[in-house]
CSV table of C-alpha atoms in Angstrom, one decimal:
chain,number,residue,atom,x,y,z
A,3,UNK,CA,-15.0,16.2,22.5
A,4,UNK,CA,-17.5,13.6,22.0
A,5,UNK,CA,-16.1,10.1,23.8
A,6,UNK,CA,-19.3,7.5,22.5
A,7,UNK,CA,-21.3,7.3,20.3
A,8,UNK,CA,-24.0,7.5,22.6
A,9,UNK,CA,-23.2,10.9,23.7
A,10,UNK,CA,-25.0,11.9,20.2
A,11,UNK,CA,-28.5,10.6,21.3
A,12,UNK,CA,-29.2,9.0,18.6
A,13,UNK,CA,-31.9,7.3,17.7
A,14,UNK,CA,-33.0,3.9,19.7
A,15,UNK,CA,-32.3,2.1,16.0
A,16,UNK,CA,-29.1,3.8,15.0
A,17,UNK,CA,-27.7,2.8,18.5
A,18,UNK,CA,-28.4,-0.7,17.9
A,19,UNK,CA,-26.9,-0.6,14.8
A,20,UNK,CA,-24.0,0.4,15.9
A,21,UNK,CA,-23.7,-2.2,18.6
A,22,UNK,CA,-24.0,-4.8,16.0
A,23,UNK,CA,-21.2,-3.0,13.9
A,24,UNK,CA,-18.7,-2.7,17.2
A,25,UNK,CA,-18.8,0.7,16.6
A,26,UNK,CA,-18.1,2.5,20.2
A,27,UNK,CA,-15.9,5.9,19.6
A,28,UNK,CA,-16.8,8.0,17.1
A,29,UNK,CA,-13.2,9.1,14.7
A,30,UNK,CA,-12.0,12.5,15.3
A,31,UNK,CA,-13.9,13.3,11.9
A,32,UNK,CA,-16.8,12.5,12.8
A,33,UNK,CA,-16.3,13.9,17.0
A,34,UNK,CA,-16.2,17.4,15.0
A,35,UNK,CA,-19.0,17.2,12.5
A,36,UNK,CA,-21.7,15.1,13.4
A,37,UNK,CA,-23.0,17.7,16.2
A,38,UNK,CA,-22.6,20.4,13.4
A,39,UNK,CA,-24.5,18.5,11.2
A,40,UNK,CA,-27.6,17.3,13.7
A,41,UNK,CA,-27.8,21.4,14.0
A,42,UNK,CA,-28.1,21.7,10.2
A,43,UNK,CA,-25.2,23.3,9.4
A,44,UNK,CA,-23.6,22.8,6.3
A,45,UNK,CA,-20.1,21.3,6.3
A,46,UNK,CA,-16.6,20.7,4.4
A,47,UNK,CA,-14.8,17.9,6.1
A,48,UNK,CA,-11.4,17.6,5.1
A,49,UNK,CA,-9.6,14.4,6.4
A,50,UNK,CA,-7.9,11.6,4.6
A,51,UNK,CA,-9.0,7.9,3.5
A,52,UNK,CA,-10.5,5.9,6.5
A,53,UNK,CA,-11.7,8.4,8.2
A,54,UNK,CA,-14.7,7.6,8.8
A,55,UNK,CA,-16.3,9.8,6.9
A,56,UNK,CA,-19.4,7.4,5.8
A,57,UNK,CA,-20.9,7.6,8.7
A,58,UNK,CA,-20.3,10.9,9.5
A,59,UNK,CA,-22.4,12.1,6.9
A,60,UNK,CA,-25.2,8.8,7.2
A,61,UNK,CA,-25.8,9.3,10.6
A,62,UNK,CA,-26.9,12.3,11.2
A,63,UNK,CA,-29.0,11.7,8.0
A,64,UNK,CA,-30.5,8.6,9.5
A,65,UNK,CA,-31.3,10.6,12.9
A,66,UNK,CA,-33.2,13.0,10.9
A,67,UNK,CA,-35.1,10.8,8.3
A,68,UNK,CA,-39.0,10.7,7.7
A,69,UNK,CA,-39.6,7.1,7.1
A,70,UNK,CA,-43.0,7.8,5.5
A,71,UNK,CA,-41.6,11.1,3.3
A,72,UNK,CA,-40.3,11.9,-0.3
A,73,UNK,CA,-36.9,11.8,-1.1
A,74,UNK,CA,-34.7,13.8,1.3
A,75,UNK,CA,-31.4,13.1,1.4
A,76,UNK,CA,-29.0,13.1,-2.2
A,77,UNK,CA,-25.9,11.5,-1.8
A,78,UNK,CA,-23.3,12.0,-4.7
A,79,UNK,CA,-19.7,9.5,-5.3
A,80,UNK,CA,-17.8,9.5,-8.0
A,81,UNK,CA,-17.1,5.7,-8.6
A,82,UNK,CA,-19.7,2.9,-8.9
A,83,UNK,CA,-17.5,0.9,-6.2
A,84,UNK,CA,-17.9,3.8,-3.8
A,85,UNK,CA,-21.5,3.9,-4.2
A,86,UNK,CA,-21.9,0.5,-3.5
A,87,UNK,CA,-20.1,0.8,-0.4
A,88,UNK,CA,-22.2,3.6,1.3
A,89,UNK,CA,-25.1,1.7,0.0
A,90,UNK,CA,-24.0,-1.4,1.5
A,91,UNK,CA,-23.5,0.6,4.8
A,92,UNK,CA,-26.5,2.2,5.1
A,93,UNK,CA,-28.5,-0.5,4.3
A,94,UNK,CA,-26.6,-1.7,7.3
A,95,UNK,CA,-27.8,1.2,9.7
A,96,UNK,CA,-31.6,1.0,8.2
A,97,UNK,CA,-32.0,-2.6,8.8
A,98,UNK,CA,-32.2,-2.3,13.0
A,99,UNK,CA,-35.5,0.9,12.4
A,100,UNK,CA,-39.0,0.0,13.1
A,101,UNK,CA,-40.4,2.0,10.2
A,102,UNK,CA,-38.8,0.7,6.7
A,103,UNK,CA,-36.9,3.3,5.4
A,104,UNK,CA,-36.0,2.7,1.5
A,105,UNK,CA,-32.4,3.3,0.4
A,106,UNK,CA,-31.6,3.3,-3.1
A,107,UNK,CA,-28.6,3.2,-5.6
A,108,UNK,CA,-27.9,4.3,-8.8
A,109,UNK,CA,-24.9,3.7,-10.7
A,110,UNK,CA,-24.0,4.1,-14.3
A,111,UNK,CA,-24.1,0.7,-16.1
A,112,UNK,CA,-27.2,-0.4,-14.5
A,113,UNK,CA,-30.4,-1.0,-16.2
A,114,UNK,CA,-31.7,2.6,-16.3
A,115,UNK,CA,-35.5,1.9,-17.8
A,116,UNK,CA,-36.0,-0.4,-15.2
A,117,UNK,CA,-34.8,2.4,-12.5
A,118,UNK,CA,-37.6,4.8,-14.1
A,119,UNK,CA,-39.8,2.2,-13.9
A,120,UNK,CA,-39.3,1.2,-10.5
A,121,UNK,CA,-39.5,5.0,-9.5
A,122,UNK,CA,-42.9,6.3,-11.2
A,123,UNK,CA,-44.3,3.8,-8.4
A,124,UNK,CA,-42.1,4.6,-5.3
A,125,UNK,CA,-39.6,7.2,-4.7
A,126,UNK,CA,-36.7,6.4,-1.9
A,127,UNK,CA,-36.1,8.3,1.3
A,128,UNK,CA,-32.3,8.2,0.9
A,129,UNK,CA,-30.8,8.2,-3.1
A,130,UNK,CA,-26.9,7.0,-3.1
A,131,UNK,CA,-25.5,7.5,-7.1
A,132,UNK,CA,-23.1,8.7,-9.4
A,133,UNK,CA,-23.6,12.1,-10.8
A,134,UNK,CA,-24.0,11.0,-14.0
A,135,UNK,CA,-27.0,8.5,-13.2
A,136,UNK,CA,-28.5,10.6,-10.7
A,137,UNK,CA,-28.7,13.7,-13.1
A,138,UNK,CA,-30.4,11.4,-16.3
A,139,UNK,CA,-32.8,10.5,-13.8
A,140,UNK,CA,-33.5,13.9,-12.4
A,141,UNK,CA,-33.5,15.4,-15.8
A,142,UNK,CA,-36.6,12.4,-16.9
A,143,UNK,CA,-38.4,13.7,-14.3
A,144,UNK,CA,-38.3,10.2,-12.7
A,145,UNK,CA,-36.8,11.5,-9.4
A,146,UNK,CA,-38.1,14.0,-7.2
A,147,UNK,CA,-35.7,16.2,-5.8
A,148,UNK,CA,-38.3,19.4,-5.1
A,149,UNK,CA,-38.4,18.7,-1.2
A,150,UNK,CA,-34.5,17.1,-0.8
A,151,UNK,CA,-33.4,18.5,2.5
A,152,UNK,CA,-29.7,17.0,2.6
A,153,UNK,CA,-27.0,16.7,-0.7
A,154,UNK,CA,-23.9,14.9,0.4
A,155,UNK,CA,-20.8,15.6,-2.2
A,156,UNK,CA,-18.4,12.7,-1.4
A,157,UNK,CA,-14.7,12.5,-2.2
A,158,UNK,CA,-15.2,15.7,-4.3
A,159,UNK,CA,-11.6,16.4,-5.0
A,160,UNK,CA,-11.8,12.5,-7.2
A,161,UNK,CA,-15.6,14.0,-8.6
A,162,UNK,CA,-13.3,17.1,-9.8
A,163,UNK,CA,-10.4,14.7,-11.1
A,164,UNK,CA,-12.7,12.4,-13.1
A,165,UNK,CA,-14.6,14.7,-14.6
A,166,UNK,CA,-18.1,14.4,-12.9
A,167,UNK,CA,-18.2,18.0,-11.3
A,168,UNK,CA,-20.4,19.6,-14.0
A,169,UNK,CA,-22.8,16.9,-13.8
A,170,UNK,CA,-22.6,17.4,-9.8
A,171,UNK,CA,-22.8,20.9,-10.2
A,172,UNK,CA,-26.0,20.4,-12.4
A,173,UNK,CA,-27.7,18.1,-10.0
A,174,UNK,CA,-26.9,20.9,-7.4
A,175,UNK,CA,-28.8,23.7,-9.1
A,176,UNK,CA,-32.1,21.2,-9.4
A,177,UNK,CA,-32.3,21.3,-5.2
A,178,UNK,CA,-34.0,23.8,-3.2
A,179,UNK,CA,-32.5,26.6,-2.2
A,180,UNK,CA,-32.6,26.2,1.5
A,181,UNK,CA,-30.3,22.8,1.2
A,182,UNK,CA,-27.7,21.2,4.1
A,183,UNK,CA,-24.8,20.8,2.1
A,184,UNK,CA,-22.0,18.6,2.8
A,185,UNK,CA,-19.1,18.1,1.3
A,186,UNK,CA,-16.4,15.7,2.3
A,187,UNK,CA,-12.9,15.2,0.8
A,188,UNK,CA,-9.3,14.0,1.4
A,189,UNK,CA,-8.1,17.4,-0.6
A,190,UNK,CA,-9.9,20.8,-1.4
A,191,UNK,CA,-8.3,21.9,-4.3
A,192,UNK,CA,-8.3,25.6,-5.7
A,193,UNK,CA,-10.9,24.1,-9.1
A,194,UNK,CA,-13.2,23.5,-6.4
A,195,UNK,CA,-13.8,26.4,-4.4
A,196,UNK,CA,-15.8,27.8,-7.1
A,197,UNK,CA,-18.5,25.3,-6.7
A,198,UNK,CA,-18.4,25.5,-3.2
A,199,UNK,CA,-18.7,29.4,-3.1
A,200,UNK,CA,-21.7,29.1,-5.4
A,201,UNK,CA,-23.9,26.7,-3.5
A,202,UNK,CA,-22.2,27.5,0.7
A,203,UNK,CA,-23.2,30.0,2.4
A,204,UNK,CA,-20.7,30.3,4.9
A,205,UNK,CA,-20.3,26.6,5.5
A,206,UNK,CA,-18.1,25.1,9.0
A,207,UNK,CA,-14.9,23.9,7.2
A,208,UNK,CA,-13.0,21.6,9.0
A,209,UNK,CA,-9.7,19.6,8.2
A,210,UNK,CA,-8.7,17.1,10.5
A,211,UNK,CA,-5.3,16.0,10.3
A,212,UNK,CA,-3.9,12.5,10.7
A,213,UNK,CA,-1.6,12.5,13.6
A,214,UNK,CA,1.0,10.6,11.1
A,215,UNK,CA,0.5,10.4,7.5
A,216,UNK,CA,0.5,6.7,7.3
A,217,UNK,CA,-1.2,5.0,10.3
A,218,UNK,CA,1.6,3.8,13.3
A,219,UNK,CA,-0.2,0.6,12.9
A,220,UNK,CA,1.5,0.0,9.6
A,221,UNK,CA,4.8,-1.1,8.9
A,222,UNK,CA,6.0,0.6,6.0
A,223,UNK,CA,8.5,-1.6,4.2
A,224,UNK,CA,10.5,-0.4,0.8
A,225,UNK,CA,12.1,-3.0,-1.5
A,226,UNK,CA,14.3,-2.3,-4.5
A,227,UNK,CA,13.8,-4.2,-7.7
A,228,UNK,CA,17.0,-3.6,-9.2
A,229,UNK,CA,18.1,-7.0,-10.9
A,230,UNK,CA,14.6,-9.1,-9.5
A,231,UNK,CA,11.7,-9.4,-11.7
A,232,UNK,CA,9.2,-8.2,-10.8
A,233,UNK,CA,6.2,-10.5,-11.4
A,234,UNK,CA,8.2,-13.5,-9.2
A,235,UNK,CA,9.1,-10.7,-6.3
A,236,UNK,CA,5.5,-10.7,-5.7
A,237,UNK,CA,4.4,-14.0,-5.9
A,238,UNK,CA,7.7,-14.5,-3.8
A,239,UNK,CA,5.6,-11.8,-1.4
A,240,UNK,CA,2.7,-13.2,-1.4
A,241,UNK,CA,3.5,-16.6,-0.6
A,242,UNK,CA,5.8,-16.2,2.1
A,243,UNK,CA,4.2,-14.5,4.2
A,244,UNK,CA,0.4,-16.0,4.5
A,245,UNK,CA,-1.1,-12.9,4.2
A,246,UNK,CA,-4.6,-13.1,5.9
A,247,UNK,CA,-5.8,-10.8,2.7
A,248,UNK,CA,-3.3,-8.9,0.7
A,249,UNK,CA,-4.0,-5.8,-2.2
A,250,UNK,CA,-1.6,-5.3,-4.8
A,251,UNK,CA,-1.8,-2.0,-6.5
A,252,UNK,CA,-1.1,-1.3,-9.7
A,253,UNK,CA,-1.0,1.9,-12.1
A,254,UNK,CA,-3.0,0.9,-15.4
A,255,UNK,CA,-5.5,-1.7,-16.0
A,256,UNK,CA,-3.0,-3.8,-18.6
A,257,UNK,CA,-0.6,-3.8,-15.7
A,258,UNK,CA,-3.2,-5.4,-13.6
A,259,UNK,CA,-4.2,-7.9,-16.0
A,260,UNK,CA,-0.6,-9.1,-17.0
A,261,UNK,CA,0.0,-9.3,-13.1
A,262,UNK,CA,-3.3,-11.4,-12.5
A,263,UNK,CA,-2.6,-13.7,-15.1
A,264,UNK,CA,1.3,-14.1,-14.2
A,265,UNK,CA,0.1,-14.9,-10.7
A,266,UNK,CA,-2.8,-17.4,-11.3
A,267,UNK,CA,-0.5,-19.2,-13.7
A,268,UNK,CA,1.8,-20.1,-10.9
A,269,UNK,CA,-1.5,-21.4,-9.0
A,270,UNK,CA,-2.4,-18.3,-7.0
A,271,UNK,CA,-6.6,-17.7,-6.3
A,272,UNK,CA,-6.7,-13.8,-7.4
A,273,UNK,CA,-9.3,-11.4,-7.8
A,274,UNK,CA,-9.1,-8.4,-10.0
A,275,UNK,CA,-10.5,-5.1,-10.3
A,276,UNK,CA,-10.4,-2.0,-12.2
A,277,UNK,CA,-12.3,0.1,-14.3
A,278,UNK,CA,-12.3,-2.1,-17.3
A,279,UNK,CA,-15.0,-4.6,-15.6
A,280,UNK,CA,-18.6,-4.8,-16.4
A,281,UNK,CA,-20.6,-3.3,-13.0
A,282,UNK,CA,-22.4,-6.8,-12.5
A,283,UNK,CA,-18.6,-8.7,-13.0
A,284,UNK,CA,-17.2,-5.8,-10.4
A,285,UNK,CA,-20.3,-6.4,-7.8
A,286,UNK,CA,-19.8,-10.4,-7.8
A,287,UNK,CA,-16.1,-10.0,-7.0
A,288,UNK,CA,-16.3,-7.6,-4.4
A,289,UNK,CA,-19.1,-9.8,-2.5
A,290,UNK,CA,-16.4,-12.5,-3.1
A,291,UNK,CA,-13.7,-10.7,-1.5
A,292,UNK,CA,-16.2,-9.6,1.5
A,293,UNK,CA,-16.5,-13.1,1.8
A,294,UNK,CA,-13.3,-14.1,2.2
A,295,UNK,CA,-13.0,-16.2,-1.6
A,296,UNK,CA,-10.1,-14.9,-2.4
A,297,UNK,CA,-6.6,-14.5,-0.4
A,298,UNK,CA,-5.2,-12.2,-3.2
A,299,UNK,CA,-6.8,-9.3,-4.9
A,300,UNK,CA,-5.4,-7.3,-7.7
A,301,UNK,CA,-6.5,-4.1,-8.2
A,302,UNK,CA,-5.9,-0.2,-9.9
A,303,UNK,CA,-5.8,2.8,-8.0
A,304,UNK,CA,-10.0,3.1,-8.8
A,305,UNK,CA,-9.9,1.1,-5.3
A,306,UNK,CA,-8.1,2.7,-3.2
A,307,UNK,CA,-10.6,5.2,-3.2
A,308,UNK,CA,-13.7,3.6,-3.9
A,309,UNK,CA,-13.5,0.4,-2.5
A,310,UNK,CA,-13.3,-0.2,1.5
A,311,UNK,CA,-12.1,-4.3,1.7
A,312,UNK,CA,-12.4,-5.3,5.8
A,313,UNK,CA,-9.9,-7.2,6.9
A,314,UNK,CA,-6.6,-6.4,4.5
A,315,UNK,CA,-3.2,-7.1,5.9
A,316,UNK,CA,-0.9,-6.4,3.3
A,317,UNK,CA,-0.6,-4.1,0.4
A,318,UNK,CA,1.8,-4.3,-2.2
A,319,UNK,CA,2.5,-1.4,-4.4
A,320,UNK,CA,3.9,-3.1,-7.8
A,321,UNK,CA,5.3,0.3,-8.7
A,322,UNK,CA,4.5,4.0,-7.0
A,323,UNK,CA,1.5,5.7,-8.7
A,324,UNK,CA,2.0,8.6,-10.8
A,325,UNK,CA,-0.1,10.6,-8.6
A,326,UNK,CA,1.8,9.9,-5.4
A,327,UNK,CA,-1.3,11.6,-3.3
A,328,UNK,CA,-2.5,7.7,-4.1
A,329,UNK,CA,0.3,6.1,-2.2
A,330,UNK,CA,-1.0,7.1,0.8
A,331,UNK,CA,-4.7,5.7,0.2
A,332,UNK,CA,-3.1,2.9,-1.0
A,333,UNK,CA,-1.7,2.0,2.1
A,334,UNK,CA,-4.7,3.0,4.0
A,335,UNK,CA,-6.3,0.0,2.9
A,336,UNK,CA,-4.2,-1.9,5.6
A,337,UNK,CA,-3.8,-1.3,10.1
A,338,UNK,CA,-7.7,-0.2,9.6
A,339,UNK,CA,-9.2,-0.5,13.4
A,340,UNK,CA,-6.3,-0.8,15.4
A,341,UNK,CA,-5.1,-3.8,13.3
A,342,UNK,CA,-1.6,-4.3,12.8
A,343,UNK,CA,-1.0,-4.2,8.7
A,344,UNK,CA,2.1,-4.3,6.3
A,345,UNK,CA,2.7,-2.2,3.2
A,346,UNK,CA,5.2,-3.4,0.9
A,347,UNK,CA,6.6,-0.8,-1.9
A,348,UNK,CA,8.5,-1.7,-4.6
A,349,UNK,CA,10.9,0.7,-6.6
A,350,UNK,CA,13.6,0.7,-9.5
A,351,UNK,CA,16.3,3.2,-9.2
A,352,UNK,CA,14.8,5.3,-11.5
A,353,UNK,CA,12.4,6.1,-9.1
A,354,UNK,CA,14.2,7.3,-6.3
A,355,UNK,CA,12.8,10.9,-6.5
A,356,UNK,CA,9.8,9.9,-6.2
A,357,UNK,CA,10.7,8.0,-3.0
A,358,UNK,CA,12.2,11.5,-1.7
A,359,UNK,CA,9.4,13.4,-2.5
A,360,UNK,CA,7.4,10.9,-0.7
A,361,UNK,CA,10.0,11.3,2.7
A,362,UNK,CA,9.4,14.8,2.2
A,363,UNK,CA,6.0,14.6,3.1
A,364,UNK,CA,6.9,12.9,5.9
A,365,UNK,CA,5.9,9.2,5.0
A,366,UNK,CA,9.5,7.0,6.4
A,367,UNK,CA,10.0,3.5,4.9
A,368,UNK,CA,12.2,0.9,6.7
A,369,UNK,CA,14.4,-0.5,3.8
A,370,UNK,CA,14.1,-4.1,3.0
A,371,UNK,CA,15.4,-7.5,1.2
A,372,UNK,CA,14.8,-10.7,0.8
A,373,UNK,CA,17.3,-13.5,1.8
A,374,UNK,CA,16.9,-17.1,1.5
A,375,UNK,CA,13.3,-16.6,1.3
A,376,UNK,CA,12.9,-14.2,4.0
A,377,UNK,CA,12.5,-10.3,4.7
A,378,UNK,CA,15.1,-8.9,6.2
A,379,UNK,CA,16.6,-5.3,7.2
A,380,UNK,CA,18.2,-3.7,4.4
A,381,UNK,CA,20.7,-0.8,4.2
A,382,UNK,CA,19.8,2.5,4.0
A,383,UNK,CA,19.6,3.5,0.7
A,384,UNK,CA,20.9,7.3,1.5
A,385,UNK,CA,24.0,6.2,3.3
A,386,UNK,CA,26.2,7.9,0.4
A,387,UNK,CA,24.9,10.8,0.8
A,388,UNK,CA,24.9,10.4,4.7
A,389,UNK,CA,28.8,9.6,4.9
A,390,UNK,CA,30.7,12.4,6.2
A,391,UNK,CA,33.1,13.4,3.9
A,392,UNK,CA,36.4,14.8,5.2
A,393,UNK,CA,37.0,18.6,4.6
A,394,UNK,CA,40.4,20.5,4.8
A,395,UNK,CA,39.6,23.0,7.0
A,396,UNK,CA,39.2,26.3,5.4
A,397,UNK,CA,41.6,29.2,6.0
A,398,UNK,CA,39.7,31.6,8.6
A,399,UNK,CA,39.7,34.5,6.9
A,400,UNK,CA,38.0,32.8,3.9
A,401,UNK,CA,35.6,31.6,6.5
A,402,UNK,CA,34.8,35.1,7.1
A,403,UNK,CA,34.5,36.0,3.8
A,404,UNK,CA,31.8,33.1,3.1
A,405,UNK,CA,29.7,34.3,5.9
A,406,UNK,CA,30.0,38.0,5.0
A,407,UNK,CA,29.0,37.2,1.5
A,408,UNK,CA,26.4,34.9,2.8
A,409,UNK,CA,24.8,37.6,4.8
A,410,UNK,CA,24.9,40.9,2.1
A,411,UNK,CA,23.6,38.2,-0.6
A,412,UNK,CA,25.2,40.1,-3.8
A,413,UNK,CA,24.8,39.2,-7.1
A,414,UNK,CA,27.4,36.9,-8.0
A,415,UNK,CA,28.8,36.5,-4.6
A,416,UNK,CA,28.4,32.4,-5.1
A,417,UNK,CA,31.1,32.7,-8.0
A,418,UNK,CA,33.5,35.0,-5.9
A,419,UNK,CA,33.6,32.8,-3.0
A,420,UNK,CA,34.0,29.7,-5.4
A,421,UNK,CA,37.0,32.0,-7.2
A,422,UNK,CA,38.3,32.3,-3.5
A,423,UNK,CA,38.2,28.7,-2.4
A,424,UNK,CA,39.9,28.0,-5.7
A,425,UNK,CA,42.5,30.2,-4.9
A,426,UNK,CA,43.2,28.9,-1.4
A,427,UNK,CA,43.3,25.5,-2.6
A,428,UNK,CA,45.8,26.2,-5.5
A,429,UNK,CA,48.2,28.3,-3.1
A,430,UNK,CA,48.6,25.4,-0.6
A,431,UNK,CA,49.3,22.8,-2.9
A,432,UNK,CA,51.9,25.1,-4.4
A,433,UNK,CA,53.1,25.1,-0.8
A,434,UNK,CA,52.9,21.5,-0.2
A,435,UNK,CA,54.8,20.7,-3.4
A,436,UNK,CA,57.8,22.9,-2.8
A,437,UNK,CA,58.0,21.5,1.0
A,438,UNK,CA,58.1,18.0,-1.2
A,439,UNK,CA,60.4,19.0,-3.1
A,440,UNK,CA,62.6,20.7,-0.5
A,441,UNK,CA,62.3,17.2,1.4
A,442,UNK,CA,63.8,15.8,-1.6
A,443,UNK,CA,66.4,17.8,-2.0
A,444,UNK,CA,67.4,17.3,1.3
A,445,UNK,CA,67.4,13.3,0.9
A,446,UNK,CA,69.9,13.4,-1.5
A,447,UNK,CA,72.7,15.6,0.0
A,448,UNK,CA,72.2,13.0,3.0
């Protein structure tokens, strides 16, 4: 197992990049893959939000790169926000090389002549884009894809769920045959082997699981919202505790908005994103954030996939997502790099299934309150059903009928033994009301 970065020998650029970045240990995602990659094999890395996954797949790009060729590398995402991310952190990598190596994003909502324009006179050595941007400039013959050597397919399982996979699968088919594929996602679900049998050749498939499903770094807090409302219980959150940034999640853009405008009525400084936001509006609030303008930011579950905020100490879920595979990306936006973080959930009683499910994927909340304006433990909200309840012992040779029946597993053998234990239940009170009676009887001769 790889223990630096420098054990990749990379080159003298990419090394000094990330010195600058602090990055010294590669994650166990990228320990795995990045030698695979560097030999040209194609990949499926499966591994969960913050990862590392970024640079598993830019690196190794980077190392390879001909700063004077065509376009050789194809990197797909399904949201704008994502995009602008691996953009943003290649740009990063790139900006320590000696040669200039051009790295390019397109996004849907962007001027697209101008793109078109822009590429009849130069054609980048990287391309970073949505699938639907990158095919209408493929299929205007603006980009040239003939001598693309690498196609990245990121968080593919959210390219399946949003709809983009044909358009991914189109841009896929305009490559040359003798392609490095990778493909990187949190899930591989069965709509998506198809498209991975058609264009990988037996391809290194990897999943590296988390250790725990929610980072130990977190503290994983769980606060019921029976009788509070709801809108004050998080401005009551995010006051009290001085968050250093804090994410509230929310399930549907005209939740996010009521929220936002509930909390910068009482005064709060809050930032807001979804899907509903012009790209330009989306890109000035997210250099905002990055800059620290903004304490609180409000967001749908768009971000906790496409959006990688530095620095968040708290998350608040304002209710659980309806896809509870989001919870835990959610969370994942806080205890990034060692950091400590907290993750608040909050939950009516109608959604206590949910909150099972989510313990049966092994996620474990610490039940919490708030009293005189401080968090404190709460009781366990299972404690009913963890109360022993006191049995009469059952007559043996019932005993051994139950495990008999248990064992042959007859049809109908539940009813019998329920029949039986009826039975044995009737006959002793009969016997304990004639001793009663018999006790009685004997009181009043004395």
């Amino acid at each position: 197992m790889t223990n630096t970065f420098k054990d990749f020998n990379f080159k003298p650029f990419i090394n000094q990049a990330l010195e600058k970045l602090n990055f010294k240990n590669p994650t166990p995602v990228q320990a795995k893959l990045i030698p695979l990659i560097l030999k040209g094999k194609s990949v499926v890395g499966q591994s969960q939000t913050g990862s590392g996954k970024t640079h598993t797949f830019l690196l190794p790009i980077l190392q390879q790169i001909d700063a004077y060729g065509p376009v050789q590398a194809l990197i797909t995402t399904p949201s704008r926000e994502l995009a602008y991310q691996i953009y943003d952190a290649a740009k990063q990598l790139v900006k320590e090389s000696p040669e200039p190596i051009s790295v390019q994003n397109y996004v849907g909502g962007t001027d697209k002549q101008r793109q078109i324009e822009k590429l009849t006179h130069h054609q980048p050595q990287i391309v970073i884009g949505t699938p639907g941007r990158i095919l209408d400039l493929i299929k205007s013959q603006a980009l040239d894809v003939h001598h693309v050597k690498q196609f990245v397919v990121d968080e593919a399982d959210m390219t399946l769920d949003m709809g983009f996979l044909d358009d991914t699968d189109a841009i896929a088919s305009s490559l040359p045959s003798d392609l490095q594929m990778m493909v990187f996602s949190a899930t591989i679900p069965e709509k998506l082997q198809p498209f991975l049998h058609k264009y990988m050749e037996n391809p290194v498939v990897e999943e590296i699981k988390n250790q725990t499903i929610i980072s130990d770094t977190i503290d994983n807090w769980l606060i019921s919202t029976k009788g509070r409302d709801r809108n004050q219980l998080i401005y009551q959150l995010l006051t009290m505790g001085e968050p250093y940034l804090a994410l509230v999640f929310t399930n549907t853009k005209e939740r996010a908005d009521e929220l936002t405008n509930y909390l910068r009525n009482n005064g709060l400084k809050v930032a807001k994103i979804h899907g509903g936001l012009q790209p330009r509006e989306r890109k000035r609030i997210m250099k905002s954030i990055a800059n620290l303008d903004y304490q609180y930011v409000v967001a749908t579950d768009l971000a906790a996939r496409g959006i990688d905020i530095q620095g968040v100490s708290h998350v608040i879920n304002d209710d659980l997502p309806t896809d509870l595979e989001f919870f835990v990306h959610r969370v994942g936006r806080t205890g990034r790099n060692g950091m400590s973080g907290i993750a608040i959930t909050l939950y009516a009683p109608n959604k206590e299934r949910k909150i099972e499910e989510l313990e049966e994927m092994g996620i474990q909340f610490k039940p919490k309150a708030i009293c005189n304006d401080e968090i404190v433990d709460s009781y366990d909200r299972n404690r009913r059903k963890k109360r022993r309840k006191v049995k009469e012992k059952m007559d043996p040779q019932l005993q051994g009928m139950v495990n008999k029946q248990k064992k042959k597993h007859k049809p109908g053998y539940k009813k019998k033994i329920q029949r039986a234990i009826k039975r044995d239940q009737q006959q002793k009170r009969r016997i304990a009301q004639r001793q009663a009676r018999r006790k009685a009887k004997k009181a009043r001769k004395s």
